[in-house]
Short mmCIF file of C-alpha atoms in Angstrom, two decimals:
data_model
loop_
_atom_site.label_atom_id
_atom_site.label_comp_id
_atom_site.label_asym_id
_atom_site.label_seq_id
_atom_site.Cartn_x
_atom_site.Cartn_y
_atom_site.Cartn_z
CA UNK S 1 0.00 0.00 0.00
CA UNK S 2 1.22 3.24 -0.73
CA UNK S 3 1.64 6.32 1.97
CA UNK S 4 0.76 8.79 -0.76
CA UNK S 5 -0.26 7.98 -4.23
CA UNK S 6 0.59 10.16 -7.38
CA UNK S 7 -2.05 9.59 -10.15
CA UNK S 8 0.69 8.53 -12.80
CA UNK S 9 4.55 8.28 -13.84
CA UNK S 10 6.32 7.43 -16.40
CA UNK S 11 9.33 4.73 -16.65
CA UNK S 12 10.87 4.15 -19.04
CA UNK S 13 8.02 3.23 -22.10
CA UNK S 14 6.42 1.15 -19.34
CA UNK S 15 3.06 3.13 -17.58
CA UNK S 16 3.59 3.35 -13.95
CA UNK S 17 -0.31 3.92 -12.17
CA UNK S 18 -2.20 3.99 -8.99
CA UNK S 19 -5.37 1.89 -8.90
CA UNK S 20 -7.18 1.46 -5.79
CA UNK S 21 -9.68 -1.37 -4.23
CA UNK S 22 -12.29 0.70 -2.74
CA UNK S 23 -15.02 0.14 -0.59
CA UNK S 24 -18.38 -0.50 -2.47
CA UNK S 25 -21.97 -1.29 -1.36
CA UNK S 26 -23.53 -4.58 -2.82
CA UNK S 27 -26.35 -6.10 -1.23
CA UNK S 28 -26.44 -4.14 1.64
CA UNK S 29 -23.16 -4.82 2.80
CA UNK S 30 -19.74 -3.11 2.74
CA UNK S 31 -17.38 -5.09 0.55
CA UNK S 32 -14.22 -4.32 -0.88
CA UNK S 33 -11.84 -5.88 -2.96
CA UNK S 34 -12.98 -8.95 -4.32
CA UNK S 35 -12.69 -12.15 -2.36
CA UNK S 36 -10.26 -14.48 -3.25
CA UNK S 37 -9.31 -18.36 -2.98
CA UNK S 38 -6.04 -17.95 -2.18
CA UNK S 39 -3.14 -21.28 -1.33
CA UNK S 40 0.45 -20.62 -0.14
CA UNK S 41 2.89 -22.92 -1.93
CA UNK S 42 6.56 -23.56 -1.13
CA UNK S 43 9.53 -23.45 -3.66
CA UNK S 44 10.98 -21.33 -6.28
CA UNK S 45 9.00 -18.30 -8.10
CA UNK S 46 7.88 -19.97 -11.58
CA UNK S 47 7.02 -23.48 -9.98
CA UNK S 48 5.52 -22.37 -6.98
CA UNK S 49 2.78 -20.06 -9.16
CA UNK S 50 2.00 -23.13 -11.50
CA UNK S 51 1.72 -25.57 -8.35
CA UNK S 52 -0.78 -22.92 -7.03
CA UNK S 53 -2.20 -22.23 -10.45
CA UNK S 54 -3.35 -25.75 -10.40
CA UNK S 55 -4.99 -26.12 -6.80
CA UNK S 56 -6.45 -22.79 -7.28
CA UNK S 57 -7.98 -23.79 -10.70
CA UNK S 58 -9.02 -27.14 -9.53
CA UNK S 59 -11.48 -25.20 -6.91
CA UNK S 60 -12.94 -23.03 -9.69
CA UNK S 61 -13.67 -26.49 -11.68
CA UNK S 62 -15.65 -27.95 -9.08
CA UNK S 63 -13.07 -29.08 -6.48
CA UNK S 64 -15.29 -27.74 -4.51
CA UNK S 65 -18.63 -28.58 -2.06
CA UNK S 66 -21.86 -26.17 -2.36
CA UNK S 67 -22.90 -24.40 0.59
CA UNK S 68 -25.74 -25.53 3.16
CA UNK S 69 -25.16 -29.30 2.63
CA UNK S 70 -25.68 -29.77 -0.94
CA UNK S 71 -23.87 -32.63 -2.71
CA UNK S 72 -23.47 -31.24 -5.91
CA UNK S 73 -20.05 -28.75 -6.54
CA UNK S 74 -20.30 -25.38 -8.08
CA UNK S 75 -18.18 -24.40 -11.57
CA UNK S 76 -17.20 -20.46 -10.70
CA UNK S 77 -15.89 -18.43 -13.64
CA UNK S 78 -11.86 -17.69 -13.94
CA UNK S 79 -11.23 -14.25 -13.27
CA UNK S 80 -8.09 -12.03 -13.78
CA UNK S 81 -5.51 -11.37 -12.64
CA UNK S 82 -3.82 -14.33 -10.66
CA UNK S 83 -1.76 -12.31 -7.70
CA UNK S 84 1.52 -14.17 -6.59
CA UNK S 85 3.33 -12.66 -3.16
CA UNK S 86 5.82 -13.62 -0.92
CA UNK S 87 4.77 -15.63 1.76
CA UNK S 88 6.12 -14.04 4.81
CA UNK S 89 2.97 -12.93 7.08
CA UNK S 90 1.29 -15.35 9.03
CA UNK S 91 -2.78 -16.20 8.26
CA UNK S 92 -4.92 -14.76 11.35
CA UNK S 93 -7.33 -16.55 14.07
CA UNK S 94 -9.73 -18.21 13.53
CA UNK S 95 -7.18 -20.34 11.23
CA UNK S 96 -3.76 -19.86 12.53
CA UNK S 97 -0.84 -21.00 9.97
CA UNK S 98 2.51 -19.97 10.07
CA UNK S 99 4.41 -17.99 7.17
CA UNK S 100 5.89 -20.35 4.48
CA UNK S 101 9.59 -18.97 3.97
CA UNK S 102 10.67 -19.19 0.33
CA UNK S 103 7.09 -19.67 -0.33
CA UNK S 104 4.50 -17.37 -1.85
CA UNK S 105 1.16 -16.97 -1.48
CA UNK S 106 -1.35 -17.24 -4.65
CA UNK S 107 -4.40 -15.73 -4.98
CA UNK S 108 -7.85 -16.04 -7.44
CA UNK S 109 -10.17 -13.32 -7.04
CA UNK S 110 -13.58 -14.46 -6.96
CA UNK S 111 -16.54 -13.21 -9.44
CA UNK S 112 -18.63 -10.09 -7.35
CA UNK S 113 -21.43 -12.47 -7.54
CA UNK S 114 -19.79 -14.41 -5.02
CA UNK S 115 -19.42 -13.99 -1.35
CA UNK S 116 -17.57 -15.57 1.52
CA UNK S 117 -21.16 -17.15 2.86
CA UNK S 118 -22.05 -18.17 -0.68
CA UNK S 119 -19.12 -19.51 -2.06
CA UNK S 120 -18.43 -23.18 -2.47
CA UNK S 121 -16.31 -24.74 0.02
CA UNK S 122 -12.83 -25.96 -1.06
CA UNK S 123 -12.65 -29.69 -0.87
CA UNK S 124 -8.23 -29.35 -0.80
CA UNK S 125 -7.95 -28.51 2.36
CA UNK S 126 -4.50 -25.80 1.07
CA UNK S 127 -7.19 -23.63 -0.58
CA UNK S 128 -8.63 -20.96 1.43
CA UNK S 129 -11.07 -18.53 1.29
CA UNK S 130 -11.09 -14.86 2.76
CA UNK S 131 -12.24 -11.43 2.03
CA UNK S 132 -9.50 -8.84 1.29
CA UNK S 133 -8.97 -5.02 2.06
CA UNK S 134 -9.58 -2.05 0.48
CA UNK S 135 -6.26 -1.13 -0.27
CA UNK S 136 -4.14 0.97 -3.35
CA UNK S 137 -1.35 -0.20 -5.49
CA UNK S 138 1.14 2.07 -7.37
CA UNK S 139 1.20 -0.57 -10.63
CA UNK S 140 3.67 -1.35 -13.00
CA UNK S 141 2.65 -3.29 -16.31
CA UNK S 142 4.37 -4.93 -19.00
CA UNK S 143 4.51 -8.05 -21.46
CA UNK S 144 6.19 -10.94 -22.22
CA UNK S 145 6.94 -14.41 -19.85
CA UNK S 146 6.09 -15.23 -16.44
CA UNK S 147 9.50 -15.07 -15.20
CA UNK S 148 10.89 -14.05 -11.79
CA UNK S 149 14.13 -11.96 -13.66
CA UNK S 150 10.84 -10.06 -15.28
CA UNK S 151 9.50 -9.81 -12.22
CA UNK S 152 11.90 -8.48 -10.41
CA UNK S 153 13.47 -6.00 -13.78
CA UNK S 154 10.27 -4.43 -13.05
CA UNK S 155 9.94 -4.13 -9.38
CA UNK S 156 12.68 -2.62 -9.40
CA UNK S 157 11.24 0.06 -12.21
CA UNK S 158 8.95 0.45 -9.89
CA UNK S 159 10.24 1.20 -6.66
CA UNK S 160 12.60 3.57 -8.39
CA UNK S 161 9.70 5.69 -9.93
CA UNK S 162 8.42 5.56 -6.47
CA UNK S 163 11.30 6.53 -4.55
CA UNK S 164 12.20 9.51 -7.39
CA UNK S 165 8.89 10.73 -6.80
CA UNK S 166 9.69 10.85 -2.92
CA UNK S 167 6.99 8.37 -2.18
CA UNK S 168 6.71 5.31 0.58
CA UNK S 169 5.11 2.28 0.59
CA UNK S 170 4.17 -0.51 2.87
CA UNK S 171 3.37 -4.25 2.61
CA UNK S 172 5.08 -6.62 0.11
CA UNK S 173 5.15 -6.60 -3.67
CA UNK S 174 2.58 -8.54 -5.42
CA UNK S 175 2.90 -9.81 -9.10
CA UNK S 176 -0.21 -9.87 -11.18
CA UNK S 177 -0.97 -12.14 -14.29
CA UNK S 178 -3.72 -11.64 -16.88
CA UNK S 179 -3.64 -14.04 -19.53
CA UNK S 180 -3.88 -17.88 -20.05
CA UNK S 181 -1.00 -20.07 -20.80
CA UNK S 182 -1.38 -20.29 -24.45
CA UNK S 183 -1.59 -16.86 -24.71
CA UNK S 184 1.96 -15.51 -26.88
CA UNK S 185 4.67 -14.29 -24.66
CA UNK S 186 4.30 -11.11 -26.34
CA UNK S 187 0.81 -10.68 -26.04
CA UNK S 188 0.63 -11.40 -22.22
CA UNK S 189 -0.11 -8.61 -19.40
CA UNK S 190 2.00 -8.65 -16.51
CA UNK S 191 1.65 -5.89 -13.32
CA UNK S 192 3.67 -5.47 -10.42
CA UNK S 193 1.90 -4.03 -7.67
CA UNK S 194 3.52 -2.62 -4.41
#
């Protein structure tokens, strides 16, 4: 999260922004950000995203038990972006877990249909559910493979934009992906968020 947020910068050909996750009203209720399904996986950057990838998608595809003792499992649309992080802060009560060092954690946002008392329950156990902040990002995007040295080239963009423009920020970087697999290298949409 940022301290202070400038509404744009430039870095290099690549667009440096601030987007925010703001409180809205839906169904009587203050939500924010969308929920997500969310899984923290250990190992290296590119294998622990496609380890999560997997769980996370096999919850979407019906890995998954319907609410209020049905027996039948719910498909929920794919959404964008997937959100990989470091794993370094430990879940909260009521479901205690302790950080994952050299892990990350890998989140789905979940439709705004879909709430935390509607959605489906995971059935893998490693596949959580939780509501998330309102928070804002300063974002860096680009294109081309899901690669930590891209990754990190453009953290690194980032934070410099951000500390030339005499801003602070808080929490840990977050990397964003848009696009399927089969998607061209060239053609995919990447964001760093911090």
């Amino acid at each position: 999260d940022l301290q202070h947020a400038p509404v744009a910068h430039r870095v290099e050909g690549d667009s440096v922004r601030r987007i925010e996750h703001r409180q809205c009203r839906e169904g009587g209720a203050e939500r924010g950000a969308p929920d997500v399904g969310e899984t923290v996986v250990e190992g290296e950057f590119d294998r622990a995203g496609n380890a999560a990838f997997r769980r996370l998608a096999g919850y979407i595809l019906g890995g998954n038990r319907a609410r209020e003792g049905a027996t039948d499992s719910t498909r929920i649309a794919m959404t964008a972006p997937v959100a990989q992080a470091p794993a370094k802060i430990a879940m909260t009560a009521p479901v205690a877990q302790s950080a994952s060092p050299g892990g990350y954690v890998v989140q789905f946002s979940m439709p705004r249909e879909w709430t935390l008392e509607t959605l489906p329950e995971p059935l893998d156990p490693r596949v959580t559910l939780r509501a998330v902040p309102a928070r804002t990002f300063a974002v860096i995007g680009y294109s081309g493979t899901w690669s930590q040295s891209g990754y990190e080239e453009h953290l690194k963009k980032l934070q410099e934009a951000l500390e030339q423009g005499g801003l602070k920020w808080r929490g840990e970087p977050m990397w964003a992906r848009y696009d399927p697999p089969w998607m061209p290298w060239f053609l995919r949409r990447n964001e760093v968020w911090l």
